[in-house]
CSV table of C-alpha atoms in Angstrom, one decimal:
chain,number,residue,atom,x,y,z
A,1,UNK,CA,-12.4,11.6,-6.1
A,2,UNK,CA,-13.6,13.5,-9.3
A,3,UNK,CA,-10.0,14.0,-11.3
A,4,UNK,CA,-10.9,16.5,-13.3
A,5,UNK,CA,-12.4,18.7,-11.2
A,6,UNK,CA,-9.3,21.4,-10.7
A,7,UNK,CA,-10.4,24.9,-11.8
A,8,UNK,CA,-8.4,27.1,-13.8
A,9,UNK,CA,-7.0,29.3,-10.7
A,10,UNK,CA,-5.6,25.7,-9.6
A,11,UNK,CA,-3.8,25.1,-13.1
A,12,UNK,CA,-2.6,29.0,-14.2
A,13,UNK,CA,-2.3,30.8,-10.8
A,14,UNK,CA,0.2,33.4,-11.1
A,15,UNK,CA,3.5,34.0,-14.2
A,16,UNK,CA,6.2,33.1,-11.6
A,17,UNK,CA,7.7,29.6,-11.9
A,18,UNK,CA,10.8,29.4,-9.9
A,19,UNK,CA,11.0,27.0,-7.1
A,20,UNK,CA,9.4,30.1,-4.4
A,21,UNK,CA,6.8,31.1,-6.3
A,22,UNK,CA,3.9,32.8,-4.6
A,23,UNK,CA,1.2,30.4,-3.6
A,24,UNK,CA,-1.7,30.9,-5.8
A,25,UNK,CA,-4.8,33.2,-4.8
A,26,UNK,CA,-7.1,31.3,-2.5
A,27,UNK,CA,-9.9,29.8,-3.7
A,28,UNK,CA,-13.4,30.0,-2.6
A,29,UNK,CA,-14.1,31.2,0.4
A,30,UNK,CA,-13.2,30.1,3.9
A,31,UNK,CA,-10.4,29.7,6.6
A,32,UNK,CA,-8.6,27.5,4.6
A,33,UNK,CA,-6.3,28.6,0.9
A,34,UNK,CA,-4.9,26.4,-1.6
A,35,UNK,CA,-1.4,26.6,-2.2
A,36,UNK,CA,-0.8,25.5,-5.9
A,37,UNK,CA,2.8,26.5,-7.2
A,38,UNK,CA,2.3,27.4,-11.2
A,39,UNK,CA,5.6,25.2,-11.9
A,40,UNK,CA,4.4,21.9,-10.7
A,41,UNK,CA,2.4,19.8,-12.5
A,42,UNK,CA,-1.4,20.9,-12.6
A,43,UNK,CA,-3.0,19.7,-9.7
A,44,UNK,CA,-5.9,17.4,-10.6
A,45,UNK,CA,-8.6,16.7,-7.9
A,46,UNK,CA,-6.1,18.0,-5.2
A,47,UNK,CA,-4.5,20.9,-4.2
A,48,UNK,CA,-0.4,20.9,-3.8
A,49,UNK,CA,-1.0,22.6,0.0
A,50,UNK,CA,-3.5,23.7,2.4
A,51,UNK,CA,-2.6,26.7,4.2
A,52,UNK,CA,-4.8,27.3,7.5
A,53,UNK,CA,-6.4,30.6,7.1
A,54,UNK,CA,-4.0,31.8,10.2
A,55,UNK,CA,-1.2,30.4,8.0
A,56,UNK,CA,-0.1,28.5,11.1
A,57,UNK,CA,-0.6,25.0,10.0
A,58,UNK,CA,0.1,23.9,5.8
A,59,UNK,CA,-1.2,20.3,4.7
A,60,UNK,CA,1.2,19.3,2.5
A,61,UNK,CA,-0.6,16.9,-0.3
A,62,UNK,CA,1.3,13.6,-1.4
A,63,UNK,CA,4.4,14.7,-3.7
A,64,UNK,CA,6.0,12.4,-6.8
A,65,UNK,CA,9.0,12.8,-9.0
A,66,UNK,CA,7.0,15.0,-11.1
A,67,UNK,CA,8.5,17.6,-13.2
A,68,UNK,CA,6.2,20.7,-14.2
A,69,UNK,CA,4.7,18.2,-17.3
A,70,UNK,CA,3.5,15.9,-15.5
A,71,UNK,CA,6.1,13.3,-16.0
A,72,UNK,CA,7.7,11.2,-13.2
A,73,UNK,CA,11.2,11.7,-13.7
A,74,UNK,CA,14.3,10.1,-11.9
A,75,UNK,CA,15.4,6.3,-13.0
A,76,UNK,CA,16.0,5.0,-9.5
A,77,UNK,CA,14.4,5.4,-5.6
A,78,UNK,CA,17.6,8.1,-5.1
A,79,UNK,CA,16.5,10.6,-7.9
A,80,UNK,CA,12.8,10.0,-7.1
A,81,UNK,CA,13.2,10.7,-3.5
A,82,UNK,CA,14.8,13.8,-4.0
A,83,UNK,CA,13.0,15.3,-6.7
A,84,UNK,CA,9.7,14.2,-5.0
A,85,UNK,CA,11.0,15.7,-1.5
A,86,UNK,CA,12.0,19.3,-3.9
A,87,UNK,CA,8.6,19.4,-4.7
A,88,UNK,CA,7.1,19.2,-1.1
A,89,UNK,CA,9.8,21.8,0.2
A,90,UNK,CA,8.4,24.4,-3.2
A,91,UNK,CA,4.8,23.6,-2.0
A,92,UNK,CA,5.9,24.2,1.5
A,93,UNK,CA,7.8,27.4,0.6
A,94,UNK,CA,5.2,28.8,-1.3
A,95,UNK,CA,3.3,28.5,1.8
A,96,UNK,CA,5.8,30.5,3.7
A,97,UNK,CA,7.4,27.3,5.0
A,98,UNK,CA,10.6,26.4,5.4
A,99,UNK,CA,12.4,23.2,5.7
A,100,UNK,CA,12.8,23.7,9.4
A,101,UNK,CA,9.1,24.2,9.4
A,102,UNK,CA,8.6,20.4,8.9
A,103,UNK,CA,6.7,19.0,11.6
A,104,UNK,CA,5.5,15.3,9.7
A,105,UNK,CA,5.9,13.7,6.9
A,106,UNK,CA,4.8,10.4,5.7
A,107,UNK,CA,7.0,8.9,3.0
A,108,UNK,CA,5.1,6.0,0.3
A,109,UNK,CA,7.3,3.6,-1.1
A,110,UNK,CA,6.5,1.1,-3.6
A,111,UNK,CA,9.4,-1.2,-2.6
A,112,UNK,CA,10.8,-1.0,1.3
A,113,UNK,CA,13.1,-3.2,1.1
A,114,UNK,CA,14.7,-0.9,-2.3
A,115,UNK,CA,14.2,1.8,-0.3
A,116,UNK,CA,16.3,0.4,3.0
A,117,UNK,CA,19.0,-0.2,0.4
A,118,UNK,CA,19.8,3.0,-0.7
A,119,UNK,CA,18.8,4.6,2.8
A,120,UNK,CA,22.4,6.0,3.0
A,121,UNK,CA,21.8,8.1,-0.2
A,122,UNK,CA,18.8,9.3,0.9
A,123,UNK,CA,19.9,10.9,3.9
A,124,UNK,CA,22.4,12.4,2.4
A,125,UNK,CA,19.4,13.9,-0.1
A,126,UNK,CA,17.8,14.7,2.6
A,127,UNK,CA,20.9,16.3,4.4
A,128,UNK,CA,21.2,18.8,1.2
A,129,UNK,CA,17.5,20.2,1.0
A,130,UNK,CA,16.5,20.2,4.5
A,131,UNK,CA,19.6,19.9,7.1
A,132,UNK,CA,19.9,17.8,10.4
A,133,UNK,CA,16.2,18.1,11.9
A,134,UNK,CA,13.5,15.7,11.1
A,135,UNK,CA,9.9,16.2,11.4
A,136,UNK,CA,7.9,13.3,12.5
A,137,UNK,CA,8.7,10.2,10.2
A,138,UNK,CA,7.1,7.5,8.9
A,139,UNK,CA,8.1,4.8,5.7
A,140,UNK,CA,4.9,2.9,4.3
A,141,UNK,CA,5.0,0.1,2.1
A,142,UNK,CA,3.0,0.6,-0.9
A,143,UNK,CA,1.3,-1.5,-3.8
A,144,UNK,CA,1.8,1.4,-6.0
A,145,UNK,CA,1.1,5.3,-6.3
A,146,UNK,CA,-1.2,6.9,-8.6
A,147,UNK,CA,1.4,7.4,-10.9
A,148,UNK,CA,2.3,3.7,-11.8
A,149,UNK,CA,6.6,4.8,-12.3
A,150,UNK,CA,6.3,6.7,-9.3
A,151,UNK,CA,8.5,4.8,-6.7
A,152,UNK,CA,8.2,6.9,-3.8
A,153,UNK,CA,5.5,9.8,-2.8
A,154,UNK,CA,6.1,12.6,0.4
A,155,UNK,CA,3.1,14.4,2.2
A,156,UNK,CA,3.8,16.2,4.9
A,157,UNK,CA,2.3,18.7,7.4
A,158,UNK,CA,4.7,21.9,7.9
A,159,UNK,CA,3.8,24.8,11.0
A,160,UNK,CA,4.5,28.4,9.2
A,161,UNK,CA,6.0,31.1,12.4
């Protein structure tokens, strides 16, 4: 995958950076419109979020603790969970998403058994941004994520009514 190949639409789309910004203008043409939240980091050879051209269906790409520089933030698997899991639910709300609209998600974790540990906190993360409904779950074990701090990453795959 070519990592510099996002285009300038990708990187400066729209002036609004809170966390429901309007998902930038689609690019090229075709069912399908990437959703690229100016306040997250640049996207680099991937889009944030794929919106179906019917918006029924958003592809949410793999999220880290990344704040809007670029830098993984958080110094433990807590912080990074939730700061990783913010970004997906911006993505999915500049999608028109909501939490509720969760239908998968696929957490990467560099250490399971780290993970496991602190499973308690990370419900109650997950309590706070999204609420008592879970999508379709699953944990993977990872070697390590693109970003080498990055200890956990979220993708996900929300339905927009």
């Amino acid at each position: 995958m070519d990592t510099d190949a996002s285009t300038d639409a990708d990187a400066s789309a729209g002036a609004d950076t809170g966390p429901h910004a309007e998902a930038s203008p689609a690019v090229g043409a075709g069912p399908l419109e990437r959703v690229n939240p100016p306040h997250l980091a640049p996207p680099t050879g991937f889009s944030h979020g794929v919106r179906a051209a019917s918006g029924a269906m958003v592809f949410l790409a793999g999220q880290t603790a990344l704040d809007g520089a670029g830098r993984i933030v958080g110094e433990g698997i807590v912080e990074q969970f939730e700061r990783a899991l913010g970004n997906l639910l911006d993505v999915a709300a500049a999608s028109g998403a909501g939490p509720g609209d969760l239908a998968k998600l696929t957490v990467f974790a560099v250490d399971i058994a780290d993970y496991r540990r602190h499973a308690r906190e990370i419900g109650r993360v997950w309590k706070r941004l999204v609420g008592g409904e879970y999508p379709a779950m699953a944990v993977i074990g990872a070697t390590r994520l693109w970003d080498e701090a990055a200890l956990v990453e979220i993708e996900g795959i929300a339905v927009v009514r």
